[in-house]
Coordinates of N, CA and C in Angstrom, one line a residue:
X1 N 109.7 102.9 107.9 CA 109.1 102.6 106.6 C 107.8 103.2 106.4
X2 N 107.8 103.8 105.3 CA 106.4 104.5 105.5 C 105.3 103.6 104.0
X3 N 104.1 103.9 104.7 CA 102.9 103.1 104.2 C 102.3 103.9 103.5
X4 N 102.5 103.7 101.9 CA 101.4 104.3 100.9 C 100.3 103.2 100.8
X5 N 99.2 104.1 101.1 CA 97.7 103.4 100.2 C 97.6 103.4 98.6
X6 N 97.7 101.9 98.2 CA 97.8 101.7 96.5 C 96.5 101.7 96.5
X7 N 96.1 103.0 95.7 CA 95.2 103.5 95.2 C 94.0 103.4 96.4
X8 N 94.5 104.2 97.1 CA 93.9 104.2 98.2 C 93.3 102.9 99.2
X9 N 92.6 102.8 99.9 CA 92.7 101.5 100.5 C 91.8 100.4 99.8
X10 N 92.5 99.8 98.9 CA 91.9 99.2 97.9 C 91.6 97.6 97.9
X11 N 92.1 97.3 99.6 CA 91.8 96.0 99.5 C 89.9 96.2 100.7
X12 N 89.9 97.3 100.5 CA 88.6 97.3 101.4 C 87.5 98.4 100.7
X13 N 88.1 98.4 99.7 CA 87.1 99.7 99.2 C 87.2 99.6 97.7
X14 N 86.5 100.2 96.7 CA 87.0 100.3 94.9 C 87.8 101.0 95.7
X15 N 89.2 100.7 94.7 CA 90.1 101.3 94.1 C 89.7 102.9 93.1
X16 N 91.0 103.8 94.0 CA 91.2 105.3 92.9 C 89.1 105.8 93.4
X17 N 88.7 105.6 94.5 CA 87.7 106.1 94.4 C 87.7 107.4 96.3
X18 N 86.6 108.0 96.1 CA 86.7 108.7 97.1 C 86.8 107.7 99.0
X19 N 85.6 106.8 98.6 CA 85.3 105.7 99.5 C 87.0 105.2 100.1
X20 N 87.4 104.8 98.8 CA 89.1 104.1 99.3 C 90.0 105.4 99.9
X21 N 89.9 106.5 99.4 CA 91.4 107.5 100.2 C 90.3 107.9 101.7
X22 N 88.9 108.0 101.7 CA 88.4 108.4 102.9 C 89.1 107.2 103.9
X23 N 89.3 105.9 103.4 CA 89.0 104.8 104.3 C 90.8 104.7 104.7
X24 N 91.6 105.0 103.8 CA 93.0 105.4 103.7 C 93.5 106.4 104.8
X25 N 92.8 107.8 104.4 CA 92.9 108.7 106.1 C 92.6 108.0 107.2
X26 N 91.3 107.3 107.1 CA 90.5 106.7 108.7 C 92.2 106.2 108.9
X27 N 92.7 105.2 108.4 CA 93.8 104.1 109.1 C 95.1 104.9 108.9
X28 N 94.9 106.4 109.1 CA 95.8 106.8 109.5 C 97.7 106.9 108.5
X29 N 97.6 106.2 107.1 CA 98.4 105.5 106.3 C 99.5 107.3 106.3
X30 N 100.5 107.4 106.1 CA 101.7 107.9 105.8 C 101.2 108.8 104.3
X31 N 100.8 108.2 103.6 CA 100.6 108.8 102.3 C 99.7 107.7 101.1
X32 N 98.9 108.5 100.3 CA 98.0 108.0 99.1 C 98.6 107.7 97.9
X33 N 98.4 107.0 96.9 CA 98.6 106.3 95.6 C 97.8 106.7 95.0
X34 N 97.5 107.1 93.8 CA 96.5 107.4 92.6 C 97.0 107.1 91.6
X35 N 95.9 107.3 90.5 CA 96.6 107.1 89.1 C 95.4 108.0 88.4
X36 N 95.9 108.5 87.8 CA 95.5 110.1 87.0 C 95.8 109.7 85.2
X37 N 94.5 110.0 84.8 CA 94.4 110.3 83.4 C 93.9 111.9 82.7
X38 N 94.3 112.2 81.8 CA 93.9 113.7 81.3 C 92.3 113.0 80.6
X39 N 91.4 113.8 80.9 CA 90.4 113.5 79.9 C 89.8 115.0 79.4
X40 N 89.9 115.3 78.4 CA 89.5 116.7 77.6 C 90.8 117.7 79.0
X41 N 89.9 118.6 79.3 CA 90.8 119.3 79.8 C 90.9 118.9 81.7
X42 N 90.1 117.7 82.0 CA 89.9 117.3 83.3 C 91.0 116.1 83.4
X43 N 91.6 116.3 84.9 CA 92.1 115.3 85.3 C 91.5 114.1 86.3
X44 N 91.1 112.7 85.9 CA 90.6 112.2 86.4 C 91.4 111.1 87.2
X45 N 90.7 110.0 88.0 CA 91.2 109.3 88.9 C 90.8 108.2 88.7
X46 N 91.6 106.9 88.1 CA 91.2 105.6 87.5 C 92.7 105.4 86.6
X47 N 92.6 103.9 87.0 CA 94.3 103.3 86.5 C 94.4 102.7 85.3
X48 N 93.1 102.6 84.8 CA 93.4 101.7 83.1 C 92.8 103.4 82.3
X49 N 93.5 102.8 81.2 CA 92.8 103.0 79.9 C 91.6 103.0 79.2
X50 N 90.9 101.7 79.4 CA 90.0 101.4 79.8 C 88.7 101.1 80.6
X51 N 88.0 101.1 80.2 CA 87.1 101.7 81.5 C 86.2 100.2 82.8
X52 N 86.4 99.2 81.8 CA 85.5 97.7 82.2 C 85.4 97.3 83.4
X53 N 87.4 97.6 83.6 CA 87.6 96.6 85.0 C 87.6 97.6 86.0
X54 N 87.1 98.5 86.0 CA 86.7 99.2 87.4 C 85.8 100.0 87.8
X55 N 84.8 99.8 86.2 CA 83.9 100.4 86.4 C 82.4 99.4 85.9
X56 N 81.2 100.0 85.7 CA 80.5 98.9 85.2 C 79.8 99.7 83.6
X57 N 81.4 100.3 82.9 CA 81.2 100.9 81.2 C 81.8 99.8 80.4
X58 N 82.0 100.3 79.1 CA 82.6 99.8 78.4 C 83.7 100.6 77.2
X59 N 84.6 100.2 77.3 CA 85.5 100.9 76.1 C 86.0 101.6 76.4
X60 N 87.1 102.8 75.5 CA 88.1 103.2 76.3 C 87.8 104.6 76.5
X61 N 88.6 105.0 77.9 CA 88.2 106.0 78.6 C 87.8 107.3 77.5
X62 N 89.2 107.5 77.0 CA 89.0 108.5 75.8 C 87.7 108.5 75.2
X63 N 86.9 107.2 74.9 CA 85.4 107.5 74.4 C 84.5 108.4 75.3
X64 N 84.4 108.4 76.2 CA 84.1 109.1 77.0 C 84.1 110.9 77.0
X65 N 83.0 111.4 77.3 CA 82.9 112.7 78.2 C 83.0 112.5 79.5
X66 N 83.4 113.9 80.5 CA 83.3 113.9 81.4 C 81.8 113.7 82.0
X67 N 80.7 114.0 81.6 CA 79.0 114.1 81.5 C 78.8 112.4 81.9
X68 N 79.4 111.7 80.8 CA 79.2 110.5 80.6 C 80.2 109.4 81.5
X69 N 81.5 109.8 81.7 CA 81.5 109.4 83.2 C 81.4 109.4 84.0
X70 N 81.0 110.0 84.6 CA 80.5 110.5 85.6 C 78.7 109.7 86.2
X71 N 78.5 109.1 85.1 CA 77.2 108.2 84.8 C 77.6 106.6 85.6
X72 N 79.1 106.6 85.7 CA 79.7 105.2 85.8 C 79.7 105.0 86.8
X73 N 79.5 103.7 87.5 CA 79.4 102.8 88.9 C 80.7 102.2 88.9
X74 N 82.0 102.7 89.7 CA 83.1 102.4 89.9 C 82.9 101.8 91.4
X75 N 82.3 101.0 91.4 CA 82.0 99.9 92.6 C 81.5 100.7 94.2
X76 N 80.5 99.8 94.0 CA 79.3 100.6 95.8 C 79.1 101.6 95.7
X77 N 78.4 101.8 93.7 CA 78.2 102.8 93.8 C 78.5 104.6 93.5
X78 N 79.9 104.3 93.8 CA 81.1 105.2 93.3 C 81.4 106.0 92.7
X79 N 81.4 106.9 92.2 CA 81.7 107.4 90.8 C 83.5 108.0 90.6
X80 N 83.5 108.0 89.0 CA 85.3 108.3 89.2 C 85.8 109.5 89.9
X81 N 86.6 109.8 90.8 CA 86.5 111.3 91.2 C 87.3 111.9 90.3
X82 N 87.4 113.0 90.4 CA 88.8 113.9 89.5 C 90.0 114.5 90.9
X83 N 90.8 114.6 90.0 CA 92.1 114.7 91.0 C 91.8 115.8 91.8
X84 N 91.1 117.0 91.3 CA 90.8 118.3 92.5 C 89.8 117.3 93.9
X85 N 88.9 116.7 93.5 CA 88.3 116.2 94.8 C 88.9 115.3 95.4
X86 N 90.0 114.3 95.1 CA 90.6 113.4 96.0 C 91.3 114.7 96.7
X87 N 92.3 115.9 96.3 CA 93.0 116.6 96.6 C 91.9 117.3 98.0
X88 N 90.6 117.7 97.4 CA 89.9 118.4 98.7 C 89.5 117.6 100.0
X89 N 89.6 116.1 99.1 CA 89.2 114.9 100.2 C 90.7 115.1 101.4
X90 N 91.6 114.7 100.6 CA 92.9 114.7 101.6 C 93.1 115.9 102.5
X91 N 93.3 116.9 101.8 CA 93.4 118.7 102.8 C 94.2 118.6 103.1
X92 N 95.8 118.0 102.6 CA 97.1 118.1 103.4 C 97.0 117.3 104.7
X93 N 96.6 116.2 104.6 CA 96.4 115.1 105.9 C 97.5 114.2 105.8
X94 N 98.5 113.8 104.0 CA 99.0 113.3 104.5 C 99.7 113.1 102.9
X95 N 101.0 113.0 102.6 CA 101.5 112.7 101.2 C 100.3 112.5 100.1
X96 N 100.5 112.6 98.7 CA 99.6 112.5 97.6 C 101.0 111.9 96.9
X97 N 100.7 110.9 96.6 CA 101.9 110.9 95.1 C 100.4 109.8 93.7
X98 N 100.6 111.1 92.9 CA 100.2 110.8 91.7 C 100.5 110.4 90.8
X99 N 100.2 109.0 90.7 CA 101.2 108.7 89.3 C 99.8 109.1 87.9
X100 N 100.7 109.6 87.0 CA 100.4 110.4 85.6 C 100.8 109.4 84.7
X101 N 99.5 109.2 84.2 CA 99.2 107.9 83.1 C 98.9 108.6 81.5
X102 N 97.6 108.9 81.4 CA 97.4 109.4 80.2 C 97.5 110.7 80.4
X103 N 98.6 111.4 80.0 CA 98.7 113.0 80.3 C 99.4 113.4 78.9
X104 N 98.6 114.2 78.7 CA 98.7 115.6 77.5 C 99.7 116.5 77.7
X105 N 99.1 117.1 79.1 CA 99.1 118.8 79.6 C 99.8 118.7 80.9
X106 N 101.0 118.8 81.0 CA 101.6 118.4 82.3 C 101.4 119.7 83.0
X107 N 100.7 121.2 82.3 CA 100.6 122.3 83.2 C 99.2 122.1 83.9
X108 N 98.5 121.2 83.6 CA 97.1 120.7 84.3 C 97.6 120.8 85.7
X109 N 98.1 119.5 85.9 CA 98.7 119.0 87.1 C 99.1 120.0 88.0
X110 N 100.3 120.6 87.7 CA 101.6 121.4 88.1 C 100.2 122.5 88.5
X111 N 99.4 123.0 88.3 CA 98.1 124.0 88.2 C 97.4 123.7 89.1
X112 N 96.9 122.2 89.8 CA 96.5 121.7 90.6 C 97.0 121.4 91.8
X113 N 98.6 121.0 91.9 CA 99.0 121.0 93.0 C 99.6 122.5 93.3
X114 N 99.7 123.1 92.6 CA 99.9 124.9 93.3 C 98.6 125.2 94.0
X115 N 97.5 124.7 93.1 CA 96.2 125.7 93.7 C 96.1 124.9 95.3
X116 N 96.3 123.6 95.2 CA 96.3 122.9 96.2 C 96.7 123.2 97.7
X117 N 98.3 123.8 97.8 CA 98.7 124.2 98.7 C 98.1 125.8 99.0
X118 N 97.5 126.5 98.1 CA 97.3 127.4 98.6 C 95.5 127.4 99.1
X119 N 95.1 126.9 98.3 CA 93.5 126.7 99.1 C 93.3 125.1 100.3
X120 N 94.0 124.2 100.0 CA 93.7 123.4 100.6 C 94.7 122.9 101.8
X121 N 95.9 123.6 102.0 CA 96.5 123.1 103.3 C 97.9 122.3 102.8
X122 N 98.0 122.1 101.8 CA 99.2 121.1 101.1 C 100.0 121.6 101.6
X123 N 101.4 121.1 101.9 CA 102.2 121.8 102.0 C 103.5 121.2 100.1
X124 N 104.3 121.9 99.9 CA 104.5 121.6 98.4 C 105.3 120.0 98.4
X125 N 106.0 119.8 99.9 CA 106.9 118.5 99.9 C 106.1 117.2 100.3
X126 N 104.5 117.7 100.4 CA 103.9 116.7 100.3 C 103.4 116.0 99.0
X127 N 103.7 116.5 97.9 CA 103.6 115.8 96.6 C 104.4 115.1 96.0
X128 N 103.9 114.1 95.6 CA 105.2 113.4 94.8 C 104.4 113.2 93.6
X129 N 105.3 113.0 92.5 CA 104.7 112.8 91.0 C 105.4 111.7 90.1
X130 N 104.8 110.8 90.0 CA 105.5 109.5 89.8 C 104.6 109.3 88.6
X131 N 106.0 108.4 87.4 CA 105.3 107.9 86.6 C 106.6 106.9 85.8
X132 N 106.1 106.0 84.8 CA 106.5 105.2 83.6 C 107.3 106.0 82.7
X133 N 106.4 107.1 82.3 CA 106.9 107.8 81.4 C 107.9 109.0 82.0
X134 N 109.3 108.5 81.6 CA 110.4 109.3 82.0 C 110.4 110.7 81.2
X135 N 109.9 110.0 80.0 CA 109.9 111.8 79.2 C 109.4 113.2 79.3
X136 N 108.1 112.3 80.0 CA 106.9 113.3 81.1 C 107.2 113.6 82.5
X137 N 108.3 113.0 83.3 CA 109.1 113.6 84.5 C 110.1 114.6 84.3
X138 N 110.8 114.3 82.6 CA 111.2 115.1 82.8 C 110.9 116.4 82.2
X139 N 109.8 116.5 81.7 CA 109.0 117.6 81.7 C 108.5 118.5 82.5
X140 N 108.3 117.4 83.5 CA 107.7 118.2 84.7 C 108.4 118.7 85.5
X141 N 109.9 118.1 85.9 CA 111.3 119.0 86.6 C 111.7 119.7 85.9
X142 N 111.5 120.2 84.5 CA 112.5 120.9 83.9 C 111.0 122.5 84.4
X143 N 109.8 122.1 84.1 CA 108.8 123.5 84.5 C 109.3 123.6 86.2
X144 N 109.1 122.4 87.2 CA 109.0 122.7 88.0 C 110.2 122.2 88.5
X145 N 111.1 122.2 88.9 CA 112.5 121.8 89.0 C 112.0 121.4 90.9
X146 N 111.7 122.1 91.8 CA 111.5 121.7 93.3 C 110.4 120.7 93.6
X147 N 109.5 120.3 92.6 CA 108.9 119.3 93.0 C 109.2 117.7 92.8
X148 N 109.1 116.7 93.7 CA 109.1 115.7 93.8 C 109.1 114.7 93.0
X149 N 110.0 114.1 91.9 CA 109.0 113.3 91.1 C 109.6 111.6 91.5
X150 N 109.1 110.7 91.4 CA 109.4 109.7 91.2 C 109.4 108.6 90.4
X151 N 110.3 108.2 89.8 CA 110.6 107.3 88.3 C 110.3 106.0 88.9
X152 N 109.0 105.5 88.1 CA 108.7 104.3 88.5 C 109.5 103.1 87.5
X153 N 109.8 102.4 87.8 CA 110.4 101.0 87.0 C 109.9 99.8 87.2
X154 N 109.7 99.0 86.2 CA 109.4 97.7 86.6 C 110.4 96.6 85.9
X155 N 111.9 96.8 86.6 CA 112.9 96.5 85.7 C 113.9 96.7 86.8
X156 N 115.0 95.8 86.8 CA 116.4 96.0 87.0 C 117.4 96.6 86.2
X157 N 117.3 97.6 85.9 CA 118.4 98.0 84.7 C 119.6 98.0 85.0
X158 N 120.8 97.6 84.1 CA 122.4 97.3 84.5 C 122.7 98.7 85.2
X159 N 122.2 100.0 85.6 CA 122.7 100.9 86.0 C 122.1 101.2 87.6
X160 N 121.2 100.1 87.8 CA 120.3 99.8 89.0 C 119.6 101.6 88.9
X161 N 119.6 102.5 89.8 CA 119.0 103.3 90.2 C 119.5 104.9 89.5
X162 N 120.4 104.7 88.3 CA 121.4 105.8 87.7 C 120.2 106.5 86.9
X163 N 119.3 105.5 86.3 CA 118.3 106.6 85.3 C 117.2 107.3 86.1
X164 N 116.7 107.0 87.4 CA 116.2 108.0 88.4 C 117.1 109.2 89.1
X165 N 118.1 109.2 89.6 CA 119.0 110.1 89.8 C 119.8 111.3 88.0
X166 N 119.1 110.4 87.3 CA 119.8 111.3 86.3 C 118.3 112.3 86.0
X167 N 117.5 111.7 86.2 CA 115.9 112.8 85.7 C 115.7 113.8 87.3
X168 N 116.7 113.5 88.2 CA 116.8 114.3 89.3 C 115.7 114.3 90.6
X169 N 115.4 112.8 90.4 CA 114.5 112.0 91.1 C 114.1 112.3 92.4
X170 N 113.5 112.8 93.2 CA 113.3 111.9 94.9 C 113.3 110.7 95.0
X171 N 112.5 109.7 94.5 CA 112.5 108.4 95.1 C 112.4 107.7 93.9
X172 N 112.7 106.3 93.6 CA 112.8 105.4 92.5 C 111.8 104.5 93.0
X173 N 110.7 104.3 92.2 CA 109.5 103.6 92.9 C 109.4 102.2 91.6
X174 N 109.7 101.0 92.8 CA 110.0 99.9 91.5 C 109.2 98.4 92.3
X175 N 108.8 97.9 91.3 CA 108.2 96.6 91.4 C 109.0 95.7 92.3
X176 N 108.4 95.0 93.2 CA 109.5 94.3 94.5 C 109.8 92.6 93.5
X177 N 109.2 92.4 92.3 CA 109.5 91.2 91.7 C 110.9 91.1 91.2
X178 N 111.6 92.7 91.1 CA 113.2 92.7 90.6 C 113.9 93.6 91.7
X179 N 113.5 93.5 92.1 CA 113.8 94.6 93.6 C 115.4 93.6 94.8
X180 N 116.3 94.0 95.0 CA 116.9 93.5 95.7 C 118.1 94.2 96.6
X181 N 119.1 93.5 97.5 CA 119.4 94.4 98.4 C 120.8 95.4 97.5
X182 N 121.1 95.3 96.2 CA 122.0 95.9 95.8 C 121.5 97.3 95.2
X183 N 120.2 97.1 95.1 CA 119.6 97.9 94.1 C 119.0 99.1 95.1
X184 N 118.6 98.4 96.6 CA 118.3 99.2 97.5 C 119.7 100.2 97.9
X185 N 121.0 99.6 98.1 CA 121.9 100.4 98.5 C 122.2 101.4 97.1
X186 N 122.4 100.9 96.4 CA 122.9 101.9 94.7 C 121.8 103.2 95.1
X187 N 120.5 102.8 95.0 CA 119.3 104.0 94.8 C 119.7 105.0 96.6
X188 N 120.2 104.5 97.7 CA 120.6 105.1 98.9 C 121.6 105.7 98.6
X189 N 122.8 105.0 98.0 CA 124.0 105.8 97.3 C 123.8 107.2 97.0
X190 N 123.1 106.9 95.8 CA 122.5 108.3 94.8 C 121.5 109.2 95.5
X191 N 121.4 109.3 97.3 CA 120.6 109.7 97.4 C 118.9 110.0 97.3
X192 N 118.3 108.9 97.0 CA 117.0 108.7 96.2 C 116.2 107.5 97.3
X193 N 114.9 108.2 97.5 CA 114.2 106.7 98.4 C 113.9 105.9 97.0
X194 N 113.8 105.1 98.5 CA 113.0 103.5 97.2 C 111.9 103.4 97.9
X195 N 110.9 103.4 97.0 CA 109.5 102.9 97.5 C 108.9 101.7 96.8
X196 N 108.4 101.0 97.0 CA 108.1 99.5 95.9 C 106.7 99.0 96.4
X197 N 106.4 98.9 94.8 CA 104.9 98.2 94.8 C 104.5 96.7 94.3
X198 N 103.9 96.2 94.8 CA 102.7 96.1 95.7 C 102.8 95.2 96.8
X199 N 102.9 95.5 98.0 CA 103.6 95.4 99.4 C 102.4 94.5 99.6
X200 N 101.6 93.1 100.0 CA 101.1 93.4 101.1 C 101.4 91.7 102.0
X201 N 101.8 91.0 101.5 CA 102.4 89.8 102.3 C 103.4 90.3 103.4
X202 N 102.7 89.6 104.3 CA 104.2 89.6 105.5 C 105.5 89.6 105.6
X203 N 105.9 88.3 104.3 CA 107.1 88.0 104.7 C 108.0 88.7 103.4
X204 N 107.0 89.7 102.3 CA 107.6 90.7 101.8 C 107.8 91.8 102.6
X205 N 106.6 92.2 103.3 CA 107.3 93.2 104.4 C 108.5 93.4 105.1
X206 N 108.7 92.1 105.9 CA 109.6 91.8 106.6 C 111.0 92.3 105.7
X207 N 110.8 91.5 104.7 CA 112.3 91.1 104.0 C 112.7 92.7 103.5
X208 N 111.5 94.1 103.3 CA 111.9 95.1 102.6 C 112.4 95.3 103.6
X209 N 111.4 95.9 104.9 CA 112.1 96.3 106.0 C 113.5 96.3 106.6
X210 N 114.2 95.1 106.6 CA 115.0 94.5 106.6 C 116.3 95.1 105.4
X211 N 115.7 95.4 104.3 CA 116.7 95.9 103.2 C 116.9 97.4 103.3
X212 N 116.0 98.0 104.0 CA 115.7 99.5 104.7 C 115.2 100.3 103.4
X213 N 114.3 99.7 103.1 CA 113.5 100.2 101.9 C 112.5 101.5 102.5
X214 N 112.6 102.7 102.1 CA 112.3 103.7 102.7 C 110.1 103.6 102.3
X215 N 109.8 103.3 101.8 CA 108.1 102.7 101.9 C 107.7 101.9 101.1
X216 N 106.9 101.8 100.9 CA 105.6 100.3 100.6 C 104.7 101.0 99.7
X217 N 104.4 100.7 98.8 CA 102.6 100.8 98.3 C 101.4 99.9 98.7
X218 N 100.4 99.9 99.6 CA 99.9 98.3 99.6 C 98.5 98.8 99.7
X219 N 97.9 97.0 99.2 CA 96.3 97.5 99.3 C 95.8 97.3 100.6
X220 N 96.4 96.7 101.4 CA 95.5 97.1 102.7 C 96.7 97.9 104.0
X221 N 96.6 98.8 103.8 CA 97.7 99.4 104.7 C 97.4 99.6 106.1
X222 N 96.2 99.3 107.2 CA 95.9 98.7 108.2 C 97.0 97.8 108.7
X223 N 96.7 96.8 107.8 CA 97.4 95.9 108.6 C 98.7 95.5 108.2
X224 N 99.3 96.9 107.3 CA 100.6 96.5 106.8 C 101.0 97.7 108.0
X225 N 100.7 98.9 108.5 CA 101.3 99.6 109.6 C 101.9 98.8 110.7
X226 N 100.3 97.9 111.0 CA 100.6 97.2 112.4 C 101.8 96.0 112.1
X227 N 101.7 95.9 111.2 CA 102.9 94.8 110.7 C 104.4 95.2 110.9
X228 N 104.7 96.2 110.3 CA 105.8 96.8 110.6 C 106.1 97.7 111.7
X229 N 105.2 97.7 112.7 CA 104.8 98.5 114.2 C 105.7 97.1 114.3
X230 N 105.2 96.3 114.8 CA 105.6 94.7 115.2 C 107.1 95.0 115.2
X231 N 107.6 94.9 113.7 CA 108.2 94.0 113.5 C 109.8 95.3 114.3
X232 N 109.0 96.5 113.8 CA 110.0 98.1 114.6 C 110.0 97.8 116.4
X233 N 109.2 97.3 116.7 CA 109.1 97.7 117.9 C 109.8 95.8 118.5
X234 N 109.9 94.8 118.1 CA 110.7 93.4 117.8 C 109.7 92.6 118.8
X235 N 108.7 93.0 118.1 CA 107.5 91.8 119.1 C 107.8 91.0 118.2

């Protein structure tokens, strides 16, 4: 089972900030979580709309210049990064899956993870590109057809895992509140991992593990590794 850092190591650090993916590499985690917004022609790193609950602004991001956020204290200090410096932070150390929130310009992105691999070490199967908006995945396989995307859900739909395999998915990345063991075999069926968020109780560990849920999103992924070290190795 592999260990994504939700939004980097976010139970020990702000959240979406440099501090959390540094502290995410330290513990060694499988792969990173982000959340990316377009602002003017920059892609930034922060999960609301809004700017209040993660930062110490007010109002919504869109009010904002880049000049002017960049002014913002996204906790200890922090400021918001943009997706090129989480990307220089990482260096190909370890999965990126970006989920794409407020996005315009899906050739931004697609621009960034090419430059990525070639200046910074990525290799291309280390990206994944996850989002809500199915209309904007499938935007992005239809330009880029080999890259990774993942259809997030936060829903059981009567077809369980059919509308990720139909946008030509890698992995179906879904909320563990409707998540169950039928839904895990359908999405294995269709060939497609399941990844599910937000992992960090024990005895949700246990129970994914157990359904062979191929990874986790969690905010402290330290001690969600050693948890499933445990539980792999049957201490």
């Amino acid at each position: 089972m592999l260990i994504f850092a939700h939004r980097g190591a976010s139970a020990d650090a702000p959240e979406n900030t440099l501090a959390a993916i540094k502290l995410a590499l330290a513990q060694n985690v499988d792969g990173i979580e982000i959340d990316v917004h377009q602002l003017d022609q920059e892609l930034v790193v922060i999960h609301d709309r809004w700017v209040h609950r993660t930062t110490n602004g007010k109002g919504q991001l869109s009010q904002y210049s880049m000049l002017q956020l960049r002014t913002l204290d996204a906790g200890l200090g922090e400021k918001v990064p943009t997706l090129w410096e989480v990307m220089q932070l990482i260096a190909g150390q370890c999965t990126l899956n970006i989920e794409v929130k407020g996005l315009k310009d899906v050739a931004l992105v697609l621009a960034l993870i090419n430059k990525a691999q070639t200046e910074l070490g990525f290799k291309h199967e280390q990206f994944i590109v996850s989002s809500f908006d199915h209309h904007l995945l499938a935007q992005i396989k239809q330009l880029q057809p080999d890259l990774k995307i993942g259809a997030l859900t936060a829903s059981k739909p009567i077809d369980y895992a059919l509308f990720a395999s139909t946008l030509g998915a890698y992995s179906v990345n879904t909320d563990i509140t409707f998540l169950d063991q039928a839904f895990v075999n359908d999405a294995h069926q269709r060939g497609l991992k399941v990844f599910v968020y937000t992992v960090d109780e024990p005895e949700d560990l246990a129970m994914l593990y157990h359904w062979g849920v191929d990874g986790i999103f969690c905010n402290g992924p330290a001690l969600a590794k050693a948890f499933v070290s445990s539980i792999s190795s049957g201490r």
